[in-house]
Amino acid sequence: MIRKSDNANFSRTTTIKALLFIGLLIVCIKFPVETLHFFAGVAHTVYESVAFAVEELLTHVFGFSKFQAQMFVFYTSCAIGAGILYRMARHLPLWLKQAKRYCIQCCERLRQRWQAYWDMLPVLQKLQLLVVEFAFLAGSVGYMLV
């Protein structure tokens, strides 16, 4: 039941946005190659549309020939792409350091949770877990030797 005070924070558009986001996330997880191909196609279509518009602007407004306009757009696109790659390459060590720090923090939190869970268990369950683990390892080694 939604209270009247919560009604301002809860709306249909919020629900629709959440459902669309969840649906998009499911599609991206379930069909990653098709989703990547779709977004690449959209990006290519947008790039070609903008390039065509700039070419037409250069030919009709500034009097460039079709070849000159195409060369201008191509080399300008290459320069912009090289600039983006250069900036990404400059920031890559920082991004890798942040990703490494994040992974180490996640592993540390997970280790602490496991340690707290282990400390919480009674001695009998600890013994059962150790016996099951030993049996699994011994069975695995025995299976590999046969």
JSON list of C-alpha atoms in Angstrom, two decimals, residues 1-141:
[
{"chain": "A", "resi": 1, "resn": "MET", "atom": "CA", "xyz": [0.00, 0.00, 0.00]},
{"chain": "A", "resi": 2, "resn": "ILE", "atom": "CA", "xyz": [1.42, 3.36, -0.99]},
{"chain": "A", "resi": 3, "resn": "ARG", "atom": "CA", "xyz": [1.00, 6.15, 1.52]},
{"chain": "A", "resi": 4, "resn": "LYS", "atom": "CA", "xyz": [-0.01, 9.57, 0.26]},
{"chain": "A", "resi": 5, "resn": "SER", "atom": "CA", "xyz": [3.34, 10.98, 1.38]},
{"chain": "A", "resi": 6, "resn": "ASP", "atom": "CA", "xyz": [5.13, 8.43, -0.81]},
{"chain": "A", "resi": 7, "resn": "ASN", "atom": "CA", "xyz": [2.88, 9.14, -3.78]},
{"chain": "A", "resi": 8, "resn": "ALA", "atom": "CA", "xyz": [5.04, 12.09, -4.82]},
{"chain": "A", "resi": 9, "resn": "ASN", "atom": "CA", "xyz": [8.13, 9.89, -5.04]},
{"chain": "A", "resi": 10, "resn": "PHE", "atom": "CA", "xyz": [6.34, 7.01, -6.74]},
{"chain": "A", "resi": 11, "resn": "SER", "atom": "CA", "xyz": [4.94, 7.48, -10.20]},
{"chain": "A", "resi": 12, "resn": "ARG", "atom": "CA", "xyz": [4.23, 5.47, -13.29]},
{"chain": "A", "resi": 13, "resn": "THR", "atom": "CA", "xyz": [7.15, 7.00, -15.13]},
{"chain": "A", "resi": 14, "resn": "THR", "atom": "CA", "xyz": [9.51, 5.84, -12.39]},
{"chain": "A", "resi": 15, "resn": "THR", "atom": "CA", "xyz": [8.13, 2.32, -12.69]},
{"chain": "A", "resi": 16, "resn": "ILE", "atom": "CA", "xyz": [8.32, 2.38, -16.47]},
{"chain": "A", "resi": 17, "resn": "LYS", "atom": "CA", "xyz": [11.91, 3.65, -16.37]},
{"chain": "A", "resi": 18, "resn": "ALA", "atom": "CA", "xyz": [12.89, 0.93, -13.93]},
{"chain": "A", "resi": 19, "resn": "LEU", "atom": "CA", "xyz": [11.21, -1.78, -16.01]},
{"chain": "A", "resi": 20, "resn": "LEU", "atom": "CA", "xyz": [12.86, -0.50, -19.20]},
{"chain": "A", "resi": 21, "resn": "PHE", "atom": "CA", "xyz": [16.25, -0.45, -17.50]},
{"chain": "A", "resi": 22, "resn": "ILE", "atom": "CA", "xyz": [15.77, -4.00, -16.19]},
{"chain": "A", "resi": 23, "resn": "GLY", "atom": "CA", "xyz": [14.61, -5.15, -19.63]},
{"chain": "A", "resi": 24, "resn": "LEU", "atom": "CA", "xyz": [17.62, -3.55, -21.30]},
{"chain": "A", "resi": 25, "resn": "LEU", "atom": "CA", "xyz": [19.92, -5.14, -18.74]},
{"chain": "A", "resi": 26, "resn": "ILE", "atom": "CA", "xyz": [18.39, -8.57, -19.36]},
{"chain": "A", "resi": 27, "resn": "VAL", "atom": "CA", "xyz": [18.75, -8.14, -23.13]},
{"chain": "A", "resi": 28, "resn": "CYS", "atom": "CA", "xyz": [22.40, -7.08, -22.74]},
{"chain": "A", "resi": 29, "resn": "ILE", "atom": "CA", "xyz": [23.15, -10.08, -20.53]},
{"chain": "A", "resi": 30, "resn": "LYS", "atom": "CA", "xyz": [21.16, -12.61, -22.56]},
{"chain": "A", "resi": 31, "resn": "PHE", "atom": "CA", "xyz": [22.21, -11.43, -26.03]},
{"chain": "A", "resi": 32, "resn": "PRO", "atom": "CA", "xyz": [25.54, -9.59, -25.71]},
{"chain": "A", "resi": 33, "resn": "VAL", "atom": "CA", "xyz": [26.73, -10.08, -29.31]},
{"chain": "A", "resi": 34, "resn": "GLU", "atom": "CA", "xyz": [23.44, -9.00, -30.85]},
{"chain": "A", "resi": 35, "resn": "THR", "atom": "CA", "xyz": [23.21, -6.00, -28.51]},
{"chain": "A", "resi": 36, "resn": "LEU", "atom": "CA", "xyz": [26.78, -4.95, -29.33]},
{"chain": "A", "resi": 37, "resn": "HIS", "atom": "CA", "xyz": [26.04, -5.33, -33.06]},
{"chain": "A", "resi": 38, "resn": "PHE", "atom": "CA", "xyz": [22.89, -3.23, -32.69]},
{"chain": "A", "resi": 39, "resn": "PHE", "atom": "CA", "xyz": [24.69, -0.40, -30.88]},
{"chain": "A", "resi": 40, "resn": "ALA", "atom": "CA", "xyz": [27.57, -0.53, -33.37]},
{"chain": "A", "resi": 41, "resn": "GLY", "atom": "CA", "xyz": [25.04, -0.25, -36.20]},
{"chain": "A", "resi": 42, "resn": "VAL", "atom": "CA", "xyz": [23.35, 2.71, -34.54]},
{"chain": "A", "resi": 43, "resn": "ALA", "atom": "CA", "xyz": [26.71, 4.44, -33.96]},
{"chain": "A", "resi": 44, "resn": "HIS", "atom": "CA", "xyz": [27.73, 3.84, -37.57]},
{"chain": "A", "resi": 45, "resn": "THR", "atom": "CA", "xyz": [24.42, 5.17, -38.89]},
{"chain": "A", "resi": 46, "resn": "VAL", "atom": "CA", "xyz": [24.71, 8.31, -36.75]},
{"chain": "A", "resi": 47, "resn": "TYR", "atom": "CA", "xyz": [28.34, 8.83, -37.87]},
{"chain": "A", "resi": 48, "resn": "GLU", "atom": "CA", "xyz": [27.46, 8.40, -41.55]},
{"chain": "A", "resi": 49, "resn": "SER", "atom": "CA", "xyz": [24.50, 10.78, -41.23]},
{"chain": "A", "resi": 50, "resn": "VAL", "atom": "CA", "xyz": [26.61, 13.48, -39.59]},
{"chain": "A", "resi": 51, "resn": "ALA", "atom": "CA", "xyz": [29.43, 12.97, -42.11]},
{"chain": "A", "resi": 52, "resn": "PHE", "atom": "CA", "xyz": [26.99, 13.25, -45.01]},
{"chain": "A", "resi": 53, "resn": "ALA", "atom": "CA", "xyz": [25.47, 16.42, -43.56]},
{"chain": "A", "resi": 54, "resn": "VAL", "atom": "CA", "xyz": [28.91, 18.01, -43.11]},
{"chain": "A", "resi": 55, "resn": "GLU", "atom": "CA", "xyz": [29.92, 16.99, -46.64]},
{"chain": "A", "resi": 56, "resn": "GLU", "atom": "CA", "xyz": [26.79, 18.55, -48.09]},
{"chain": "A", "resi": 57, "resn": "LEU", "atom": "CA", "xyz": [27.35, 21.69, -46.02]},
{"chain": "A", "resi": 58, "resn": "LEU", "atom": "CA", "xyz": [30.91, 21.97, -47.31]},
{"chain": "A", "resi": 59, "resn": "THR", "atom": "CA", "xyz": [29.93, 21.41, -50.93]},
{"chain": "A", "resi": 60, "resn": "HIS", "atom": "CA", "xyz": [26.93, 23.73, -51.06]},
{"chain": "A", "resi": 61, "resn": "VAL", "atom": "CA", "xyz": [27.91, 26.50, -48.64]},
{"chain": "A", "resi": 62, "resn": "PHE", "atom": "CA", "xyz": [31.69, 26.69, -48.99]},
{"chain": "A", "resi": 63, "resn": "GLY", "atom": "CA", "xyz": [32.03, 25.51, -52.60]},
{"chain": "A", "resi": 64, "resn": "PHE", "atom": "CA", "xyz": [34.19, 22.45, -51.94]},
{"chain": "A", "resi": 65, "resn": "SER", "atom": "CA", "xyz": [34.21, 19.68, -54.50]},
{"chain": "A", "resi": 66, "resn": "LYS", "atom": "CA", "xyz": [32.74, 16.32, -53.42]},
{"chain": "A", "resi": 67, "resn": "PHE", "atom": "CA", "xyz": [36.26, 14.82, -53.16]},
{"chain": "A", "resi": 68, "resn": "GLN", "atom": "CA", "xyz": [37.59, 17.73, -51.09]},
{"chain": "A", "resi": 69, "resn": "ALA", "atom": "CA", "xyz": [34.60, 17.56, -48.73]},
{"chain": "A", "resi": 70, "resn": "GLN", "atom": "CA", "xyz": [35.04, 13.80, -48.29]},
{"chain": "A", "resi": 71, "resn": "MET", "atom": "CA", "xyz": [38.76, 14.18, -47.59]},
{"chain": "A", "resi": 72, "resn": "PHE", "atom": "CA", "xyz": [38.11, 16.98, -45.12]},
{"chain": "A", "resi": 73, "resn": "VAL", "atom": "CA", "xyz": [35.50, 14.93, -43.24]},
{"chain": "A", "resi": 74, "resn": "PHE", "atom": "CA", "xyz": [37.69, 11.80, -43.30]},
{"chain": "A", "resi": 75, "resn": "TYR", "atom": "CA", "xyz": [40.85, 13.45, -41.99]},
{"chain": "A", "resi": 76, "resn": "THR", "atom": "CA", "xyz": [38.88, 15.46, -39.43]},
{"chain": "A", "resi": 77, "resn": "SER", "atom": "CA", "xyz": [37.28, 12.22, -38.21]},
{"chain": "A", "resi": 78, "resn": "CYS", "atom": "CA", "xyz": [40.73, 10.59, -38.03]},
{"chain": "A", "resi": 79, "resn": "ALA", "atom": "CA", "xyz": [42.10, 13.52, -36.03]},
{"chain": "A", "resi": 80, "resn": "ILE", "atom": "CA", "xyz": [39.17, 13.43, -33.60]},
{"chain": "A", "resi": 81, "resn": "GLY", "atom": "CA", "xyz": [39.56, 9.64, -33.22]},
{"chain": "A", "resi": 82, "resn": "ALA", "atom": "CA", "xyz": [43.31, 9.97, -32.63]},
{"chain": "A", "resi": 83, "resn": "GLY", "atom": "CA", "xyz": [42.67, 12.66, -30.01]},
{"chain": "A", "resi": 84, "resn": "ILE", "atom": "CA", "xyz": [40.16, 10.45, -28.21]},
{"chain": "A", "resi": 85, "resn": "LEU", "atom": "CA", "xyz": [42.56, 7.49, -28.30]},
{"chain": "A", "resi": 86, "resn": "TYR", "atom": "CA", "xyz": [45.40, 9.70, -27.02]},
{"chain": "A", "resi": 87, "resn": "ARG", "atom": "CA", "xyz": [43.30, 10.93, -24.09]},
{"chain": "A", "resi": 88, "resn": "MET", "atom": "CA", "xyz": [42.19, 7.39, -23.31]},
{"chain": "A", "resi": 89, "resn": "ALA", "atom": "CA", "xyz": [45.80, 6.20, -23.40]},
{"chain": "A", "resi": 90, "resn": "ARG", "atom": "CA", "xyz": [46.81, 8.98, -21.02]},
{"chain": "A", "resi": 91, "resn": "HIS", "atom": "CA", "xyz": [44.07, 8.06, -18.55]},
{"chain": "A", "resi": 92, "resn": "LEU", "atom": "CA", "xyz": [44.43, 4.29, -18.92]},
{"chain": "A", "resi": 93, "resn": "PRO", "atom": "CA", "xyz": [47.01, 3.86, -16.10]},
{"chain": "A", "resi": 94, "resn": "LEU", "atom": "CA", "xyz": [44.73, 5.76, -13.71]},
{"chain": "A", "resi": 95, "resn": "TRP", "atom": "CA", "xyz": [41.71, 3.68, -14.75]},
{"chain": "A", "resi": 96, "resn": "LEU", "atom": "CA", "xyz": [43.69, 0.45, -14.32]},
{"chain": "A", "resi": 97, "resn": "LYS", "atom": "CA", "xyz": [44.90, 1.57, -10.89]},
{"chain": "A", "resi": 98, "resn": "GLN", "atom": "CA", "xyz": [41.34, 2.37, -9.82]},
{"chain": "A", "resi": 99, "resn": "ALA", "atom": "CA", "xyz": [40.07, -0.96, -11.19]},
{"chain": "A", "resi": 100, "resn": "LYS", "atom": "CA", "xyz": [42.84, -2.82, -9.34]},
{"chain": "A", "resi": 101, "resn": "ARG", "atom": "CA", "xyz": [42.06, -0.97, -6.11]},
{"chain": "A", "resi": 102, "resn": "TYR", "atom": "CA", "xyz": [38.35, -1.75, -6.51]},
{"chain": "A", "resi": 103, "resn": "CYS", "atom": "CA", "xyz": [39.03, -5.46, -7.13]},
{"chain": "A", "resi": 104, "resn": "ILE", "atom": "CA", "xyz": [41.35, -5.67, -4.13]},
{"chain": "A", "resi": 105, "resn": "GLN", "atom": "CA", "xyz": [38.72, -3.98, -1.93]},
{"chain": "A", "resi": 106, "resn": "CYS", "atom": "CA", "xyz": [36.04, -6.39, -3.16]},
{"chain": "A", "resi": 107, "resn": "CYS", "atom": "CA", "xyz": [38.28, -9.37, -2.46]},
{"chain": "A", "resi": 108, "resn": "GLU", "atom": "CA", "xyz": [39.10, -8.02, 0.99]},
{"chain": "A", "resi": 109, "resn": "ARG", "atom": "CA", "xyz": [35.42, -7.50, 1.82]},
{"chain": "A", "resi": 110, "resn": "LEU", "atom": "CA", "xyz": [34.62, -11.00, 0.60]},
{"chain": "A", "resi": 111, "resn": "ARG", "atom": "CA", "xyz": [37.45, -12.48, 2.66]},
{"chain": "A", "resi": 112, "resn": "GLN", "atom": "CA", "xyz": [36.22, -10.62, 5.75]},
{"chain": "A", "resi": 113, "resn": "ARG", "atom": "CA", "xyz": [32.67, -11.88, 5.19]},
{"chain": "A", "resi": 114, "resn": "TRP", "atom": "CA", "xyz": [33.91, -15.45, 4.83]},
{"chain": "A", "resi": 115, "resn": "GLN", "atom": "CA", "xyz": [36.07, -15.07, 7.92]},
{"chain": "A", "resi": 116, "resn": "ALA", "atom": "CA", "xyz": [33.13, -13.72, 9.92]},
{"chain": "A", "resi": 117, "resn": "TYR", "atom": "CA", "xyz": [30.94, -16.57, 8.68]},
{"chain": "A", "resi": 118, "resn": "TRP", "atom": "CA", "xyz": [33.61, -19.12, 9.61]},
{"chain": "A", "resi": 119, "resn": "ASP", "atom": "CA", "xyz": [34.00, -17.60, 13.07]},
{"chain": "A", "resi": 120, "resn": "MET", "atom": "CA", "xyz": [30.22, -17.68, 13.53]},
{"chain": "A", "resi": 121, "resn": "LEU", "atom": "CA", "xyz": [29.92, -21.43, 12.81]},
{"chain": "A", "resi": 122, "resn": "PRO", "atom": "CA", "xyz": [29.85, -23.95, 15.65]},
{"chain": "A", "resi": 123, "resn": "VAL", "atom": "CA", "xyz": [32.73, -26.42, 15.92]},
{"chain": "A", "resi": 124, "resn": "LEU", "atom": "CA", "xyz": [30.64, -29.36, 14.65]},
{"chain": "A", "resi": 125, "resn": "GLN", "atom": "CA", "xyz": [29.73, -27.56, 11.40]},
{"chain": "A", "resi": 126, "resn": "LYS", "atom": "CA", "xyz": [33.35, -26.48, 10.91]},
{"chain": "A", "resi": 127, "resn": "LEU", "atom": "CA", "xyz": [34.40, -30.11, 11.29]},
{"chain": "A", "resi": 128, "resn": "GLN", "atom": "CA", "xyz": [31.70, -31.23, 8.81]},
{"chain": "A", "resi": 129, "resn": "LEU", "atom": "CA", "xyz": [32.83, -28.65, 6.25]},
{"chain": "A", "resi": 130, "resn": "LEU", "atom": "CA", "xyz": [36.45, -29.69, 6.61]},
{"chain": "A", "resi": 131, "resn": "VAL", "atom": "CA", "xyz": [35.58, -33.38, 6.21]},
{"chain": "A", "resi": 132, "resn": "VAL", "atom": "CA", "xyz": [33.48, -32.70, 3.09]},
{"chain": "A", "resi": 133, "resn": "GLU", "atom": "CA", "xyz": [36.26, -30.55, 1.60]},
{"chain": "A", "resi": 134, "resn": "PHE", "atom": "CA", "xyz": [38.87, -33.20, 2.33]},
{"chain": "A", "resi": 135, "resn": "ALA", "atom": "CA", "xyz": [36.66, -35.92, 0.81]},
{"chain": "A", "resi": 136, "resn": "PHE", "atom": "CA", "xyz": [36.13, -33.80, -2.31]},
{"chain": "A", "resi": 137, "resn": "LEU", "atom": "CA", "xyz": [39.85, -33.13, -2.70]},
{"chain": "A", "resi": 138, "resn": "ALA", "atom": "CA", "xyz": [40.79, -36.77, -2.08]},
{"chain": "A", "resi": 139, "resn": "GLY", "atom": "CA", "xyz": [38.13, -37.94, -4.54]},
{"chain": "A", "resi": 140, "resn": "SER", "atom": "CA", "xyz": [39.34, -35.48, -7.15]},
{"chain": "A", "resi": 141, "resn": "VAL", "atom": "CA", "xyz": [42.95, -36.60, -6.78]}
]
